[in-house]
Coordinates of C-alpha atoms and ligand atoms in Angstrom, one line a residue:
X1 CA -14.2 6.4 76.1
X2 CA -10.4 6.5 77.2
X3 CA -10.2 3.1 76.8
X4 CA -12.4 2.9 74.1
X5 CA -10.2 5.3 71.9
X6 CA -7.3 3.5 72.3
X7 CA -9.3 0.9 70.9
X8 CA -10.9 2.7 68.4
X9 CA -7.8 3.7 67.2
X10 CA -6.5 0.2 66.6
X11 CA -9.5 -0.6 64.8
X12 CA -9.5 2.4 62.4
X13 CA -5.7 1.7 62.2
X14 CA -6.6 -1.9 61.7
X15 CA -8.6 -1.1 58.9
X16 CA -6.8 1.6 57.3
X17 CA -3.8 -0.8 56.6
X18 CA -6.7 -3.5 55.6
X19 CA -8.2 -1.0 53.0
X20 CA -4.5 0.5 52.0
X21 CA -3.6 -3.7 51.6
X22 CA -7.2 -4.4 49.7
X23 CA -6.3 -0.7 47.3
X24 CA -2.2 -1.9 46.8
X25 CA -4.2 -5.5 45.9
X26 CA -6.6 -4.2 43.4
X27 CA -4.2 -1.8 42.2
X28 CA -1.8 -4.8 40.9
X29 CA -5.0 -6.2 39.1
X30 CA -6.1 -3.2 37.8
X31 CA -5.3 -3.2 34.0
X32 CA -3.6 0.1 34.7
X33 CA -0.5 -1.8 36.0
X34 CA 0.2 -2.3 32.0
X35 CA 1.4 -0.4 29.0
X36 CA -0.4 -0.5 25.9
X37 CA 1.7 -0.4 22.7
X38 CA -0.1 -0.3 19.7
X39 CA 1.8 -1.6 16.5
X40 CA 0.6 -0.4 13.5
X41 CA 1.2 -3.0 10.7
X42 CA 1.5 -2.7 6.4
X43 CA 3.9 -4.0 4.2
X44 CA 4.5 -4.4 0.6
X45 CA 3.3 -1.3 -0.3
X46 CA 4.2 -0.5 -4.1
X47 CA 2.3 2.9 -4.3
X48 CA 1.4 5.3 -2.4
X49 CA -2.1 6.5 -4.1
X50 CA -4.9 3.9 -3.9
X51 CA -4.9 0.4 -5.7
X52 CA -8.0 -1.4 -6.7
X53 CA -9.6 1.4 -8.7
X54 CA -9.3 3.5 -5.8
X55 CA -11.5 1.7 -3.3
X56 CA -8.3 -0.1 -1.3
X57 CA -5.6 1.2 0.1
X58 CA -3.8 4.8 -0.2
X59 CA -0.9 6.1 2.1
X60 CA -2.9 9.5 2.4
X61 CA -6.1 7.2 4.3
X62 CA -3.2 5.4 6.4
X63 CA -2.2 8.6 8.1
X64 CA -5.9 9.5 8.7
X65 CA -6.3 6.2 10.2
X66 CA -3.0 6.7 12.3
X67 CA -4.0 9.7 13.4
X68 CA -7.3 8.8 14.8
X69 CA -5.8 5.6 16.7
X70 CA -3.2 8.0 18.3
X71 CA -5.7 9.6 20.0
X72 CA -7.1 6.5 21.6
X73 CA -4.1 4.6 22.1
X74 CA -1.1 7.1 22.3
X75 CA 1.9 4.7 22.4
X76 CA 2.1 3.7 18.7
X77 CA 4.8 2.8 16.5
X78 CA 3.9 2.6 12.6
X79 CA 5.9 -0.3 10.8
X80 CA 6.5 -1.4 6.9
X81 CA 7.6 -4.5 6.8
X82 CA 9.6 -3.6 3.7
X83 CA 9.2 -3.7 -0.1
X84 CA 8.7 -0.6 -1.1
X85 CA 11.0 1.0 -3.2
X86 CA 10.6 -1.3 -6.1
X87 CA 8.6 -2.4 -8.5
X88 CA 6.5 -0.2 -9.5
X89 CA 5.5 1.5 -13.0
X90 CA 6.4 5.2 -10.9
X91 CA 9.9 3.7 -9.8
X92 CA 10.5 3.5 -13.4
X93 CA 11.1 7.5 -13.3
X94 CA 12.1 8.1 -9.6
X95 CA 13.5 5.2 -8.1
X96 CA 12.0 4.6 -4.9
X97 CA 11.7 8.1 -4.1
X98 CA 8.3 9.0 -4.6
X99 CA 7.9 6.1 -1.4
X100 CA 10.1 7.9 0.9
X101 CA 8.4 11.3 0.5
X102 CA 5.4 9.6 0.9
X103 CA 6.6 7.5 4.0
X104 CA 7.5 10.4 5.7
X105 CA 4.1 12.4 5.3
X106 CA 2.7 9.2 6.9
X107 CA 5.1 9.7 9.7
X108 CA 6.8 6.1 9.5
X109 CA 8.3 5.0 12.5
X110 CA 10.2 2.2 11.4
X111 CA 10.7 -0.1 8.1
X112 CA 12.5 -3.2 7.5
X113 CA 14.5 -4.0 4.2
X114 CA 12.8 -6.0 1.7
X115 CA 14.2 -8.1 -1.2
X116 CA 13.1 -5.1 -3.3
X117 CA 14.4 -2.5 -1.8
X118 CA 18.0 -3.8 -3.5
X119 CA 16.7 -3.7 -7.1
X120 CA 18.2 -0.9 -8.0
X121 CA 21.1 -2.0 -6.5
X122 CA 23.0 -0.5 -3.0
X123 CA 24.3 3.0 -3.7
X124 CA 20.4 4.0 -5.2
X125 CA 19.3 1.9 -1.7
X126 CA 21.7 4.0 0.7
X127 CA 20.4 7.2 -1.0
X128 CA 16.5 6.5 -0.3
X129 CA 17.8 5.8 3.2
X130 CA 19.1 8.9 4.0
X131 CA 16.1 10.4 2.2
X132 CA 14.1 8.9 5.2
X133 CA 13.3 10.6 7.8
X134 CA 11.9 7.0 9.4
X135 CA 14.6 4.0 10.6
X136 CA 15.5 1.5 8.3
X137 CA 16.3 -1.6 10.5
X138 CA 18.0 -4.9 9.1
X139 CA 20.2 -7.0 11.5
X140 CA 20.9 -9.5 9.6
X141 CA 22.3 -7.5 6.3
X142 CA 25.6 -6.8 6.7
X143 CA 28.1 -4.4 5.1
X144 CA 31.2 -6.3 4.4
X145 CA 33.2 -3.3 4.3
X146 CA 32.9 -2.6 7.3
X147 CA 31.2 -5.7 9.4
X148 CA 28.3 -3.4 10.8
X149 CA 24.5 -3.4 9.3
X150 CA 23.8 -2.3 5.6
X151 CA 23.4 1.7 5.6
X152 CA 25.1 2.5 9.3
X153 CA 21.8 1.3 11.1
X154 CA 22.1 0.2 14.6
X155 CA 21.1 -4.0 14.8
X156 CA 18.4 -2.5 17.1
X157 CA 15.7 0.7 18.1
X158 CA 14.7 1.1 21.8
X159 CA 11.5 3.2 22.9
X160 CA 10.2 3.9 26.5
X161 CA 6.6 4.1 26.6
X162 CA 5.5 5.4 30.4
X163 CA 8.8 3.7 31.8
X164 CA 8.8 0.5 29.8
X165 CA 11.0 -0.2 27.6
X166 CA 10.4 -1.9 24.1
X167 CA 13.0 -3.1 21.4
X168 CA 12.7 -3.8 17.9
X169 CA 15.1 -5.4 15.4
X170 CA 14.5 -5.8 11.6
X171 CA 15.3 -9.0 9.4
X172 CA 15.5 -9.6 5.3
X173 CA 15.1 -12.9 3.3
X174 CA 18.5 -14.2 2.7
X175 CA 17.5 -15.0 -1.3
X176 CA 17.7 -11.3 -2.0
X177 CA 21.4 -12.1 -2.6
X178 CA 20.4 -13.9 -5.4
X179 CA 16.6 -12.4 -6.7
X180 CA 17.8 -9.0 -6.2
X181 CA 20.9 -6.6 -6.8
X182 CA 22.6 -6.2 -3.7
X183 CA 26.3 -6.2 -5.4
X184 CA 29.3 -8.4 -3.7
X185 CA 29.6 -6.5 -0.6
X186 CA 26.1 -6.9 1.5
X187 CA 26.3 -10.1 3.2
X188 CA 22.8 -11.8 4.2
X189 CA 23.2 -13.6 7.7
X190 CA 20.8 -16.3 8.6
X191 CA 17.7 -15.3 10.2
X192 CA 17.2 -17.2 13.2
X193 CA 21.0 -17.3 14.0
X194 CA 20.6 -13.3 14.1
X195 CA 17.1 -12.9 15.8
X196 CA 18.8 -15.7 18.3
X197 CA 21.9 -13.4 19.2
X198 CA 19.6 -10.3 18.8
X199 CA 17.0 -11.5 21.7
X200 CA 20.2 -12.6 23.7
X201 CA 21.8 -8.8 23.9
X202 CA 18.7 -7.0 24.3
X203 CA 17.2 -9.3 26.8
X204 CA 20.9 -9.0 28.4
X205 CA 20.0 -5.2 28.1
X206 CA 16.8 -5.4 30.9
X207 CA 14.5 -5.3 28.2
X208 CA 12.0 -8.4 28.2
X209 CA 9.6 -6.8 25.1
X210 CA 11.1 -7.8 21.5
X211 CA 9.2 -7.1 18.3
X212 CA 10.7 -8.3 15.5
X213 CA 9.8 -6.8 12.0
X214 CA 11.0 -9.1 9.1
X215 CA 10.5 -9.6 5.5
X216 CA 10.5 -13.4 5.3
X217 CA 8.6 -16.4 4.1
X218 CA 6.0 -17.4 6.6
X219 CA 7.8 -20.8 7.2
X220 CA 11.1 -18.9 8.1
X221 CA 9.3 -16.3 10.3
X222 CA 8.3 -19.6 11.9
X223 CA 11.4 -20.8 12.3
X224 CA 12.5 -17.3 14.1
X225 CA 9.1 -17.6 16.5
X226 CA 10.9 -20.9 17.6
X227 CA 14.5 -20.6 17.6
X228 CA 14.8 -16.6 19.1
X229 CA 11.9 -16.3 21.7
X230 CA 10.9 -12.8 20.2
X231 CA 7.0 -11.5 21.3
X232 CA 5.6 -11.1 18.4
X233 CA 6.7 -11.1 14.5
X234 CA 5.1 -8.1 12.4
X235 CA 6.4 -9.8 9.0
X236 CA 6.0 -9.1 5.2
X237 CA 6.8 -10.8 1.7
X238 CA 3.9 -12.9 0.7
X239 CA 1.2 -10.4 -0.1
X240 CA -1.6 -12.0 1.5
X241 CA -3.3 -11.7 4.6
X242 CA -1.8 -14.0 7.1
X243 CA -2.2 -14.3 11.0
X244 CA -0.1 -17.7 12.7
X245 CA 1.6 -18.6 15.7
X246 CA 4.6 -20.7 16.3
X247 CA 6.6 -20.8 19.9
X248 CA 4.2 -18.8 21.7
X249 CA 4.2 -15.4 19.5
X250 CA 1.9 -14.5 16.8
X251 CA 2.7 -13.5 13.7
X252 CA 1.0 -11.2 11.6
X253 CA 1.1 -10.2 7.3
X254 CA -1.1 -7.6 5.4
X255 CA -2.1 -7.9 2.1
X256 CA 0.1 -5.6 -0.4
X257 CA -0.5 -2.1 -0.8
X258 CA -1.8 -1.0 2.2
X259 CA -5.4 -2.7 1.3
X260 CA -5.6 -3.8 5.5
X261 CA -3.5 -1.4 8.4
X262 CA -2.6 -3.9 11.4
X263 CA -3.2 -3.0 14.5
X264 CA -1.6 -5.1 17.1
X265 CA -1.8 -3.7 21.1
X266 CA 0.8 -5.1 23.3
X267 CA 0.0 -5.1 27.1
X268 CA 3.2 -4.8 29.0
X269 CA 3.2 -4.9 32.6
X270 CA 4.5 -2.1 34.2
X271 CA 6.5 -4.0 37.1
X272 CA 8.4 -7.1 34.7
X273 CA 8.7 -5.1 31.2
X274 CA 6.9 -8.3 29.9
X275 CA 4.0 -8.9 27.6
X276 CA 1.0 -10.0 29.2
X277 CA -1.0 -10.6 26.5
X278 CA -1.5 -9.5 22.6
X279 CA -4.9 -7.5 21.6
X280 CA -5.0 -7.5 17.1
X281 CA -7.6 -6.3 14.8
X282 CA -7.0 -5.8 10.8
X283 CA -8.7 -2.4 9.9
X284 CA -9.6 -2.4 6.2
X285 CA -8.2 0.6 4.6
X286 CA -11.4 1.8 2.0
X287 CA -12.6 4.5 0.5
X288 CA -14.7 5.5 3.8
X289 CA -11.4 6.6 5.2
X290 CA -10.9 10.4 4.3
X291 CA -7.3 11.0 2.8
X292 CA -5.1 13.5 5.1
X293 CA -4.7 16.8 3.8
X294 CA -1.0 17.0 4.3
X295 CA -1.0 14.6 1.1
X296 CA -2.0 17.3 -1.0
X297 CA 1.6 18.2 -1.6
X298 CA 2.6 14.6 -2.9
X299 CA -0.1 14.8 -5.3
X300 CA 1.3 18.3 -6.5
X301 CA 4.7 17.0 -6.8
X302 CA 4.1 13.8 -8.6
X303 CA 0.4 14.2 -10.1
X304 CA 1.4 14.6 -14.1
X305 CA 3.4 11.5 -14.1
X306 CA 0.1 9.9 -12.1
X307 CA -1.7 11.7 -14.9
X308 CA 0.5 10.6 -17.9
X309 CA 0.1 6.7 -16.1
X310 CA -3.8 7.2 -16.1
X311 CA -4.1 7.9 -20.1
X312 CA -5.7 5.5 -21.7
X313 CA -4.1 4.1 -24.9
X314 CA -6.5 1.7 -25.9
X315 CA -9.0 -1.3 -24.9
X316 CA -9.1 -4.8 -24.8
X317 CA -12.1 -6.9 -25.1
X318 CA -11.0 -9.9 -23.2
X319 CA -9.1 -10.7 -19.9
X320 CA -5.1 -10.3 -20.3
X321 CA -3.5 -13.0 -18.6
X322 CA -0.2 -11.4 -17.5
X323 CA 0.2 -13.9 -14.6
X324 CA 4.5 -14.6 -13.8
X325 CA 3.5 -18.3 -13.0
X326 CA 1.4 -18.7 -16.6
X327 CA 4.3 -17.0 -19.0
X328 CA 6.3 -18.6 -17.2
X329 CA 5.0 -21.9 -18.2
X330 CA 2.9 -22.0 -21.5
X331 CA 1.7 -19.8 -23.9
X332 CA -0.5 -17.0 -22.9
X333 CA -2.3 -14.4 -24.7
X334 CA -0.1 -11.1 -23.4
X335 CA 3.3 -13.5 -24.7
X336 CA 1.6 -14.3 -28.1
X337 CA 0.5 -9.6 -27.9
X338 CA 4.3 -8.8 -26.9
X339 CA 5.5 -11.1 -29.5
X340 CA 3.7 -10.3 -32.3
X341 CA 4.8 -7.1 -31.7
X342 CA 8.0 -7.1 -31.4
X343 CA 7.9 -9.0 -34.6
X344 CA 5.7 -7.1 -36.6
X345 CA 7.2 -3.6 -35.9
X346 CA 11.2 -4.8 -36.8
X347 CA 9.6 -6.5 -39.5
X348 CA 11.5 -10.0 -38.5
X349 CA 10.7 -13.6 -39.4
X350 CA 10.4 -14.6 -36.1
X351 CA 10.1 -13.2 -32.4
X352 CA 11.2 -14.5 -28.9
X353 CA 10.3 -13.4 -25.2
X354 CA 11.5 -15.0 -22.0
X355 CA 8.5 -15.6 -20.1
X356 CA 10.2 -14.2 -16.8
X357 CA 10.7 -9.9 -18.8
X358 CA 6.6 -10.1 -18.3
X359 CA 5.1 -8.9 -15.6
X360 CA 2.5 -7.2 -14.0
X361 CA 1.4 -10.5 -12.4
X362 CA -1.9 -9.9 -12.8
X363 CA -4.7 -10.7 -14.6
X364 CA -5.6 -7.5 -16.0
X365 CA -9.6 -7.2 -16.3
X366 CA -11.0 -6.6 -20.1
X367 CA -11.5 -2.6 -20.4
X368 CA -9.2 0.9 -21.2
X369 CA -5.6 -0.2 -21.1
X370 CA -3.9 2.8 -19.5
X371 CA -0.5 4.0 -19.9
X372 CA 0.2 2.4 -16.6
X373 CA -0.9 -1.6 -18.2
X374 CA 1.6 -1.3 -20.8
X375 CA 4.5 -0.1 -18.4
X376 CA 3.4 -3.1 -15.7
X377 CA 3.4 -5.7 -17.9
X378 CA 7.2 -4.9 -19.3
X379 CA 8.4 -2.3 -16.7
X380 CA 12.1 -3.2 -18.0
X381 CA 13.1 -0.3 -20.2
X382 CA 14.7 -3.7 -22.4
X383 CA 14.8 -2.7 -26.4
X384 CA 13.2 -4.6 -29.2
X385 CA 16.8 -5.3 -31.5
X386 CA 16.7 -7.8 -34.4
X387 CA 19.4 -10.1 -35.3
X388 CA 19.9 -12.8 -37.7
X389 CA 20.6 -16.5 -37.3
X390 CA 20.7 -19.8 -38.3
X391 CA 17.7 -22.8 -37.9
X392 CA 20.2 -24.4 -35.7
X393 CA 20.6 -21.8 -33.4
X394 CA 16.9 -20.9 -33.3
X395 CA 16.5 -24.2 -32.3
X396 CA 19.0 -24.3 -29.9
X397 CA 17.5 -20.6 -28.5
X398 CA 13.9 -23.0 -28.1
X399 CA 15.7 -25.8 -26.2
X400 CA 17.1 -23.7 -23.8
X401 CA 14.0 -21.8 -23.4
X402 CA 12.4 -25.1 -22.1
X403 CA 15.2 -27.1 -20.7
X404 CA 14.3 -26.0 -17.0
X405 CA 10.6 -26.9 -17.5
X406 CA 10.7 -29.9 -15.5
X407 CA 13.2 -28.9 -12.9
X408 CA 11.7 -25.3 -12.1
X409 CA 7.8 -23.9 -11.5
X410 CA 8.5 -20.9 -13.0
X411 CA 11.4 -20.7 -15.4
X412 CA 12.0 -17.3 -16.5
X413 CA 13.2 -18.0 -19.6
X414 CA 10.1 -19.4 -21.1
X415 CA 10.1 -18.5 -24.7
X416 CA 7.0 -16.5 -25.4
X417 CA 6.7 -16.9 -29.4
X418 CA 6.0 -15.3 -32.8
X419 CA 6.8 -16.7 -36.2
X420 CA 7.2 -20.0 -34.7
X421 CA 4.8 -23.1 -33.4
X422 CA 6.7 -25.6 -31.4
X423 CA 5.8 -28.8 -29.4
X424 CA 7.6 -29.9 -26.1
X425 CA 8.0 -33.0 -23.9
X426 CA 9.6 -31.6 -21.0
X427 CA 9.6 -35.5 -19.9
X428 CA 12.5 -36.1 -22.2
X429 CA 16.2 -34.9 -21.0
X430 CA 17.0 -31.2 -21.6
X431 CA 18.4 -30.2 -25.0
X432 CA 16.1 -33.1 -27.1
X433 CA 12.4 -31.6 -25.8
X434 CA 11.4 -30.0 -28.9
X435 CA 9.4 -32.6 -30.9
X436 CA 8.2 -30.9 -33.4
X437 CA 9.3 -27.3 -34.9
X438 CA 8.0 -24.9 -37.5
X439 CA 8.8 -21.5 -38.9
X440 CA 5.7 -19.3 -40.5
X441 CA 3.9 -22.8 -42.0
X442 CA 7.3 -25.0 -43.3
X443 CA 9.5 -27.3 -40.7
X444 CA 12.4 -25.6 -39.6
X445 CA 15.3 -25.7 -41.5
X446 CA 18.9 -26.0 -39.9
X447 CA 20.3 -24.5 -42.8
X448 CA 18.8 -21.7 -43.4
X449 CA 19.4 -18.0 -41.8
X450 CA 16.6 -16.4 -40.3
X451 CA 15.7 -13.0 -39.0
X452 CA 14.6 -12.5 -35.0
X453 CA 13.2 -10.4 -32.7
X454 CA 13.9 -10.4 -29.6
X455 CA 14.6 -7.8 -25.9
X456 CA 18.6 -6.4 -26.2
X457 CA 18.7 -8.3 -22.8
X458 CA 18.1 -11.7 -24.2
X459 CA 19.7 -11.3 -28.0
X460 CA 22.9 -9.1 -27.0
X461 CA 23.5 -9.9 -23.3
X462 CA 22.3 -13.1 -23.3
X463 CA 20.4 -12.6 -20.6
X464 CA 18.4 -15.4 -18.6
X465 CA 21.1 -18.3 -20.4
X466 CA 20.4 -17.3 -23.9
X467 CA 24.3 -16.9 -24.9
X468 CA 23.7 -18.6 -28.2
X469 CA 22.3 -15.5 -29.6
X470 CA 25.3 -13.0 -28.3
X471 CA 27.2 -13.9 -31.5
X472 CA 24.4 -13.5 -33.5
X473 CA 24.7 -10.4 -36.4
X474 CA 23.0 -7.3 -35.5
X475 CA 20.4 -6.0 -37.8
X476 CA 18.6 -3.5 -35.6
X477 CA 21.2 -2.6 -33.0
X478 CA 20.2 -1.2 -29.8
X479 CA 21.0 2.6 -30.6
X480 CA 18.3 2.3 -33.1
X481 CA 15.9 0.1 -31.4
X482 CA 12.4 0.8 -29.9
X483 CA 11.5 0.7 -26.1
X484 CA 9.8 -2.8 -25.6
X485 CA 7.1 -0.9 -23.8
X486 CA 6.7 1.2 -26.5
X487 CA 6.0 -1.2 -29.2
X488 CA 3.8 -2.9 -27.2
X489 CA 1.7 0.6 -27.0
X490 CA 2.0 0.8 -30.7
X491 CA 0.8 -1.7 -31.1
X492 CA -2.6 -1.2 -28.7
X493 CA -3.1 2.2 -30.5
X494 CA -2.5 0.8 -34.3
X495 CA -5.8 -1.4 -33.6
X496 CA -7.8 0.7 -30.7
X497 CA -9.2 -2.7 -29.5
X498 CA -7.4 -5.7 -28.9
X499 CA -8.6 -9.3 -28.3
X500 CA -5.6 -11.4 -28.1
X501 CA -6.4 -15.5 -27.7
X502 CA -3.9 -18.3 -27.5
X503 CA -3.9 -20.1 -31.0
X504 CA -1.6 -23.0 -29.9
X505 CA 1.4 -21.9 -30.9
X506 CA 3.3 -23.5 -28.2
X507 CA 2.0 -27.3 -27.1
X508 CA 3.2 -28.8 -24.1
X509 CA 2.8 -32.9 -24.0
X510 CA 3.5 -33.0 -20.1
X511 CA 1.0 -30.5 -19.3
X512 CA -0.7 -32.3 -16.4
X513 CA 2.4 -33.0 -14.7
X514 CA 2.9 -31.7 -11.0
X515 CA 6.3 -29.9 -10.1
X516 CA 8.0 -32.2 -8.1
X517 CA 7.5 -31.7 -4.7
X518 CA 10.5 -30.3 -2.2
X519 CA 8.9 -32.5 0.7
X520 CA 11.5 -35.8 1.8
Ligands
ZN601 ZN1 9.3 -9.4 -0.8

């Protein structure tokens, strides 16, 4: 037994360090040695009530959803991949605020900046930021003034999750300088270059987890995958669903207005910081989704506008086809609508609309028209004025209006037409497409001075290249002039129900052509 014990003891002590080695073993494998870090994904989120007749989407079902996740998986970060603040038919009236409010209900972690959120230009941008009680994060927008990132943001967030640490940086399409109003002193710095030095200083930092939340095009948020060596890419910008890889992360889109929530689990192992692995599913956001109650108080504050959008004005009996891509091009039924209006109520000879002041970019199903229709389609607040000049110039005005056809997809200054039927070669050199030209029935004549309609943005600023007109004399100035939107409604209520069809007012020759192609 003396003997024995001594030996007994080395066996149970044997076997106690065997088991404590087998328990510190199994301990490493045990999925408990990682952090989970669910990202919660939307972007391009125009509104915050529900879209498609109320069955998708809705900020109110988002924070229901967020809620219940939390409880599940308590390490979450909620993320907008930007656009946001504009367009929309309620930014008309408040600018991007009614999003912020709404944003902060949801309890928004973190958003990026989207090409929009510059539309109504920096100063209303910096505002709506300090209105948030979320980050804005954008390392690649820079202030000139003063060489840091757009709205004193810091380049990145960190967050500790049970003693890991995770970092986040945001980036913006560099276009925006261009498609949106950002003014002369935000600077848009290349992408990659920034996610590059960005996963450079935080990896410097000890962090190895980098999420990178951008508002690009899917090719450029490829390019970033590649060139930076981020985890994973929660992107934005294209308004369709989207899940790809490229350089080992995944990259993820939603489709606009909140229709899908993204929810994107990172497993992080507790002794590298590191990602282990990804875990995604895309929850559908549908009417089976109960809205929070804590929305109630956004509906209060902004339900009569939602109510004065809802009115219905009127119906239409077929499809209106208020695709960008189709005004943009060739005659559509909602150009020949707006046109005829406009030239109708100033009571002008003729009436022109560049193709680019229509929007909506839908096509909006045959039914009511509501309040909200009319405002989508020409959300601009542009007047209808009507000015006077000669055939020559008219013609000039239609030459311009298709002298890009060739070169550009989508030119926005398409003329849209009233008054007028015109045929164009947009194979023939810019400035001698039109091929054939008539005014109410008779050929155009050079000569002669006629009276047009047209938007105060094309006929007095000469907006979208039409400076031919700014000379022009003034027959309805702006002061007396009618809201665009506004004669367009006028002109839905005069009949009750419309039924606007293309009647070949505008004839394209070259019509089967393909846009040349950008590939070498
Ligand atoms: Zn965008």
């Amino acid at each position: 037994m003396r003997i024995a014990r001594p030996g007994l003891r080395r066996f149970l002590l044997t076997a106690t360090i065997f088991l404590v080695a087998v328990m510190s073993l199994s301990a490493q494998q045990k999925p408990d040695c990682t952090v989970r870090v669910t990202l919660l994904q939307v972007n391009d989120v125009y509104q915050f009530a529900p879209v498609d007749q109320g069955t998708r989407g809705g900020l109110a079902r988002l924070l229901t959803l967020k809620k219940a996740i939390e409880k599940e998986s308590p390490n979450t970060l909620f993320l907008l991949s930007g656009d946001t603040i504009s367009p929309s038919v309620e930014s008309i009236t408040y600018k991007g605020a009614q999003m912020i409010d709404a944003w902060n209900l949801a309890q928004l972690d973190y958003s990026t900046l989207g090409n929009h959120e510059f539309d109504f230009g920096p100063d209303v941008l910096r505002q709506r930021m300090q209105e948030s009680k979320f980050k804005w994060l954008a390392a690649n927008v820079i202030d000139k003034k003063t060489g840091k990132p757009f709205g004193d943001t810091q380049p990145y967030a960190v967050r500790e999750f049970e003693g890991v640490k995770v970092a986040i940086f945001g980036l913006t399409l560099e276009e925006t300088k261009t498609t949106s109003r950002p003014g002369p002193d935000v600077e848009f710095l290349s992408p990659c270059e920034t996610a590059r030095k960005m996963v450079k200083e935080i990896h410097a930092s000890g962090i190895k987890t980098v999420i990178a939340l951008t508002h690009l095009s899917m090719s450029e948020d490829k390019e970033v995958a590649r060139c930076s060596g981020v985890d994973v890419i929660i992107g934005g910008h294209e308004h369709t669903l989207l899940e790809s890889s490229a350089g080992g992360a995944p990259i993820f889109k939603m489709t606009a207005d909140a229709r899908e929530l993204g929810q994107i689990d990172l497993n992080i192992s507790k002794n590298s910081g590191a990602v282990e692995s990804i875990d995604w599913k895309i929850i559908p956001v549908t009417n089976k989704t109960r809205e929070d109650p804590q929305f109630v108080v956004l509906n209060r504050k902004y339900g009569s506008l939602i109510k004065e959008l809802s009115r219905v004005v009127g119906r239409s009996s077929v499809e209106l086809d208020a695709r960008s891509a189709a005004g943009r091009k060739q005659e559509t039924n909602v150009g020949d609508l707006i046109a005829d209006a406009f030239r109708v109520s100033t009571g002008a000879d003729v009436a022109l609309m560049n193709g680019g002041s229509i929007r909506a970019d839908e096509i909006i199903a045959a039914g009511p028209l509501a309040r909200r229709d009319i405002l989508s389609i020409l959300p601009f607040k542009n007047k209808v004025v009507k000015v006077e000049v000669s055939g020559k110039t008219l013609r000039e005005a239609l030459e311009h209006g298709v002298a890009r056809s060739a070169e550009d997809a989508e030119p926005g200054r398409f003329p849209q037409v009233s008054g007028i039927r015109f045929t164009f070669d947009a194979r023939r050199p810019p400035g001698s497409r039109i091929v054939d030209l008539s005014i109410n029935g008779k050929p155009l004549d050079e000569k002669r001075m006629y009276t047009l309609a047209a938007s105060d943005y094309v006929a007095i600023d000469g907006g979208d290249g039409y400076a031919m007109l700014k000379t022009a004399r003034l027959l309805i100035p702006r002061e007396r002039a009618q809201f665009d939107a506004d004669v367009l409604q006028a002109a839905v209520v005069a009949k009750k129900v419309i039924a606007p069809k293309t009647d070949g007012r505008i004839k394209r020759l070259d019509q089967n052509q393909k846009p040349k192609s950008d590939c070498p």
